Amino acid sequence: YLPEAAHPYWVLAPHAKIDFAAPAGPNPEVDEGSLQAYLNDEGSQKFLKDETVKSKLANAKKLTEVNVKDYDAIFYVGGHGPVIDLANDPENAKLASQFYQSGKIVSAVCHAPAALVGAVDADGKSIVAGKKFTGFSNVE
């Protein structure tokens, strides 16, 4: 979902190395509805036109290519993509688990906490078990 990638990108990019990753790798789809809904959103439009962002998206890694040791955190962008593509993806569950078990930041916005349902700690227990966290439901 466009602004859920764009807005955090502009906050984090000056301070951290950012790469994109998706199950299929390069050029992950952007929700068409968000493209239309945020035509007048400056941060989103800047994101779509930025040459660095375009290059990062064109060179997005497959989830299987992400090395946890190369990053301080993982951030899941919201929208229905994480619900549909990541919630039941074993490679995603493995990746999120590796970040968590390495003591790194595992974060998600809006619908994206769905991407964490398969992530487990070193004992095989869900990383969200017994924790309070926020998300965005379809009802909302």
Short mmCIF file of C-alpha atoms in Angstrom, two decimals:
data_model
loop_
_atom_site.label_atom_id
_atom_site.label_comp_id
_atom_site.label_asym_id
_atom_site.label_seq_id
_atom_site.Cartn_x
_atom_site.Cartn_y
_atom_site.Cartn_z
CA TYR A 1 0.00 0.00 0.00
CA LEU A 2 1.77 3.06 -1.35
CA PRO A 3 1.85 5.54 1.58
CA GLU A 4 2.73 2.75 4.01
CA ALA A 5 5.95 2.28 2.06
CA ALA A 6 6.54 5.88 1.02
CA HIS A 7 6.06 7.72 4.31
CA PRO A 8 8.28 5.45 6.44
CA TYR A 9 10.87 5.42 3.65
CA TRP A 10 11.33 9.20 3.82
CA VAL A 11 11.66 9.06 7.61
CA LEU A 12 14.10 6.14 7.69
CA ALA A 13 16.17 6.56 4.51
CA PRO A 14 18.40 9.34 5.87
CA HIS A 15 19.34 7.10 8.81
CA ALA A 16 19.43 3.52 7.54
CA LYS A 17 20.19 1.28 4.60
CA ILE A 18 16.89 0.32 3.03
CA ASP A 19 16.30 -2.48 0.57
CA PHE A 20 13.04 -3.95 -0.63
CA ALA A 21 12.18 -7.63 -0.74
CA ALA A 22 9.21 -9.64 -1.92
CA PRO A 23 8.42 -13.32 -2.51
CA ALA A 24 9.09 -12.96 -6.25
CA GLY A 25 11.84 -10.35 -5.93
CA PRO A 26 12.13 -7.40 -8.34
CA ASN A 27 9.33 -4.94 -8.99
CA PRO A 28 6.81 -5.92 -6.32
CA GLU A 29 3.29 -4.82 -7.14
CA VAL A 30 1.89 -1.66 -5.60
CA ASP A 31 -1.80 -1.73 -4.72
CA GLU A 32 -3.59 -0.02 -7.59
CA GLY A 33 -6.19 1.48 -5.26
CA SER A 34 -3.47 3.18 -3.25
CA LEU A 35 -1.89 4.58 -6.42
CA GLN A 36 -5.20 6.27 -7.23
CA ALA A 37 -6.08 7.27 -3.68
CA TYR A 38 -2.75 9.02 -3.09
CA LEU A 39 -2.34 10.96 -6.34
CA ASN A 40 -2.19 14.19 -4.32
CA ASP A 41 0.04 12.88 -1.55
CA GLU A 42 3.42 14.58 -1.89
CA GLY A 43 5.45 11.87 -0.12
CA SER A 44 3.86 9.08 -2.13
CA GLN A 45 4.34 10.82 -5.46
CA LYS A 46 7.93 11.71 -4.61
CA PHE A 47 8.50 8.02 -3.75
CA LEU A 48 7.13 6.85 -7.12
CA LYS A 49 9.31 9.31 -9.05
CA ASP A 50 12.53 8.96 -7.04
CA GLU A 51 15.32 7.30 -9.06
CA THR A 52 16.86 5.64 -5.99
CA VAL A 53 13.50 4.16 -5.01
CA LYS A 54 12.87 2.97 -8.56
CA SER A 55 16.25 1.26 -8.59
CA LYS A 56 15.67 -0.34 -5.20
CA LEU A 57 12.29 -1.69 -6.34
CA ALA A 58 13.71 -2.92 -9.65
CA ASN A 59 16.40 -4.75 -7.68
CA ALA A 60 14.21 -5.96 -4.84
CA LYS A 61 15.49 -9.21 -3.35
CA LYS A 62 13.54 -12.41 -3.13
CA LEU A 63 12.78 -13.21 0.50
CA THR A 64 15.14 -16.17 0.20
CA GLU A 65 17.98 -13.79 -0.73
CA VAL A 66 17.74 -11.61 2.38
CA ASN A 67 20.58 -12.17 4.84
CA VAL A 68 19.46 -11.16 8.33
CA LYS A 69 23.05 -10.32 9.27
CA ASP A 70 23.01 -7.46 6.73
CA TYR A 71 20.14 -5.58 8.41
CA ASP A 72 19.13 -4.09 11.75
CA ALA A 73 15.39 -4.50 11.24
CA ILE A 74 12.62 -5.78 9.04
CA PHE A 75 9.59 -3.60 8.27
CA TYR A 76 6.45 -4.96 6.66
CA VAL A 77 4.43 -2.52 4.56
CA GLY A 78 0.68 -2.78 5.00
CA GLY A 79 -2.13 -3.39 2.57
CA HIS A 80 -3.66 -6.70 1.62
CA GLY A 81 -0.40 -7.98 0.11
CA PRO A 82 1.01 -9.19 3.44
CA VAL A 83 -2.31 -10.86 4.25
CA ILE A 84 -2.52 -12.66 0.91
CA ASP A 85 1.14 -13.18 0.01
CA LEU A 86 3.02 -13.43 3.30
CA ALA A 87 0.76 -14.80 6.04
CA ASN A 88 1.13 -18.38 4.80
CA ASP A 89 4.52 -18.09 3.10
CA PRO A 90 7.03 -20.42 4.79
CA GLU A 91 10.02 -18.39 3.54
CA ASN A 92 8.54 -15.26 5.07
CA ALA A 93 7.87 -17.04 8.37
CA LYS A 94 11.48 -18.23 8.40
CA LEU A 95 12.81 -14.74 7.64
CA ALA A 96 10.69 -12.99 10.29
CA SER A 97 11.69 -15.68 12.79
CA GLN A 98 15.37 -15.17 12.01
CA PHE A 99 15.09 -11.42 12.57
CA TYR A 100 13.26 -11.93 15.85
CA GLN A 101 15.60 -14.64 17.10
CA SER A 102 18.57 -12.39 16.27
CA GLY A 103 17.17 -9.70 18.58
CA LYS A 104 16.45 -7.37 15.69
CA ILE A 105 13.45 -5.13 15.18
CA VAL A 106 10.47 -6.85 13.58
CA SER A 107 7.83 -4.29 12.65
CA ALA A 108 4.66 -4.03 10.61
CA VAL A 109 2.02 -1.42 9.86
CA CYS A 110 -1.72 -1.61 9.17
CA HIS A 111 -2.65 -5.08 7.80
CA ALA A 112 0.99 -6.22 7.72
CA PRO A 113 1.04 -7.88 11.17
CA ALA A 114 -0.60 -10.75 9.26
CA ALA A 115 2.88 -11.41 7.85
CA LEU A 116 4.05 -12.29 11.36
CA VAL A 117 1.59 -15.10 12.12
CA GLY A 118 4.10 -17.83 11.23
CA ALA A 119 7.11 -16.26 12.95
CA VAL A 120 8.41 -18.10 16.01
CA ASP A 121 10.97 -17.58 18.75
CA ALA A 122 13.83 -20.00 19.47
CA ASP A 123 11.44 -22.28 21.37
CA GLY A 124 9.01 -22.47 18.45
CA LYS A 125 6.45 -20.21 20.15
CA SER A 126 4.69 -17.47 18.15
CA ILE A 127 6.50 -14.14 18.42
CA VAL A 128 3.18 -12.44 19.08
CA ALA A 129 2.00 -14.82 21.80
CA GLY A 130 1.31 -12.94 25.01
CA LYS A 131 2.19 -9.57 23.50
CA LYS A 132 0.06 -6.54 22.82
CA PHE A 133 0.34 -5.13 19.34
CA THR A 134 -1.70 -3.12 16.92
CA GLY A 135 -2.92 -3.76 13.42
CA PHE A 136 -5.69 -2.78 11.09
CA SER A 137 -8.57 -5.14 10.42
CA ASN A 138 -10.79 -5.41 7.37
CA VAL A 139 -13.70 -4.18 9.50
CA GLU A 140 -11.92 -0.87 10.00
#
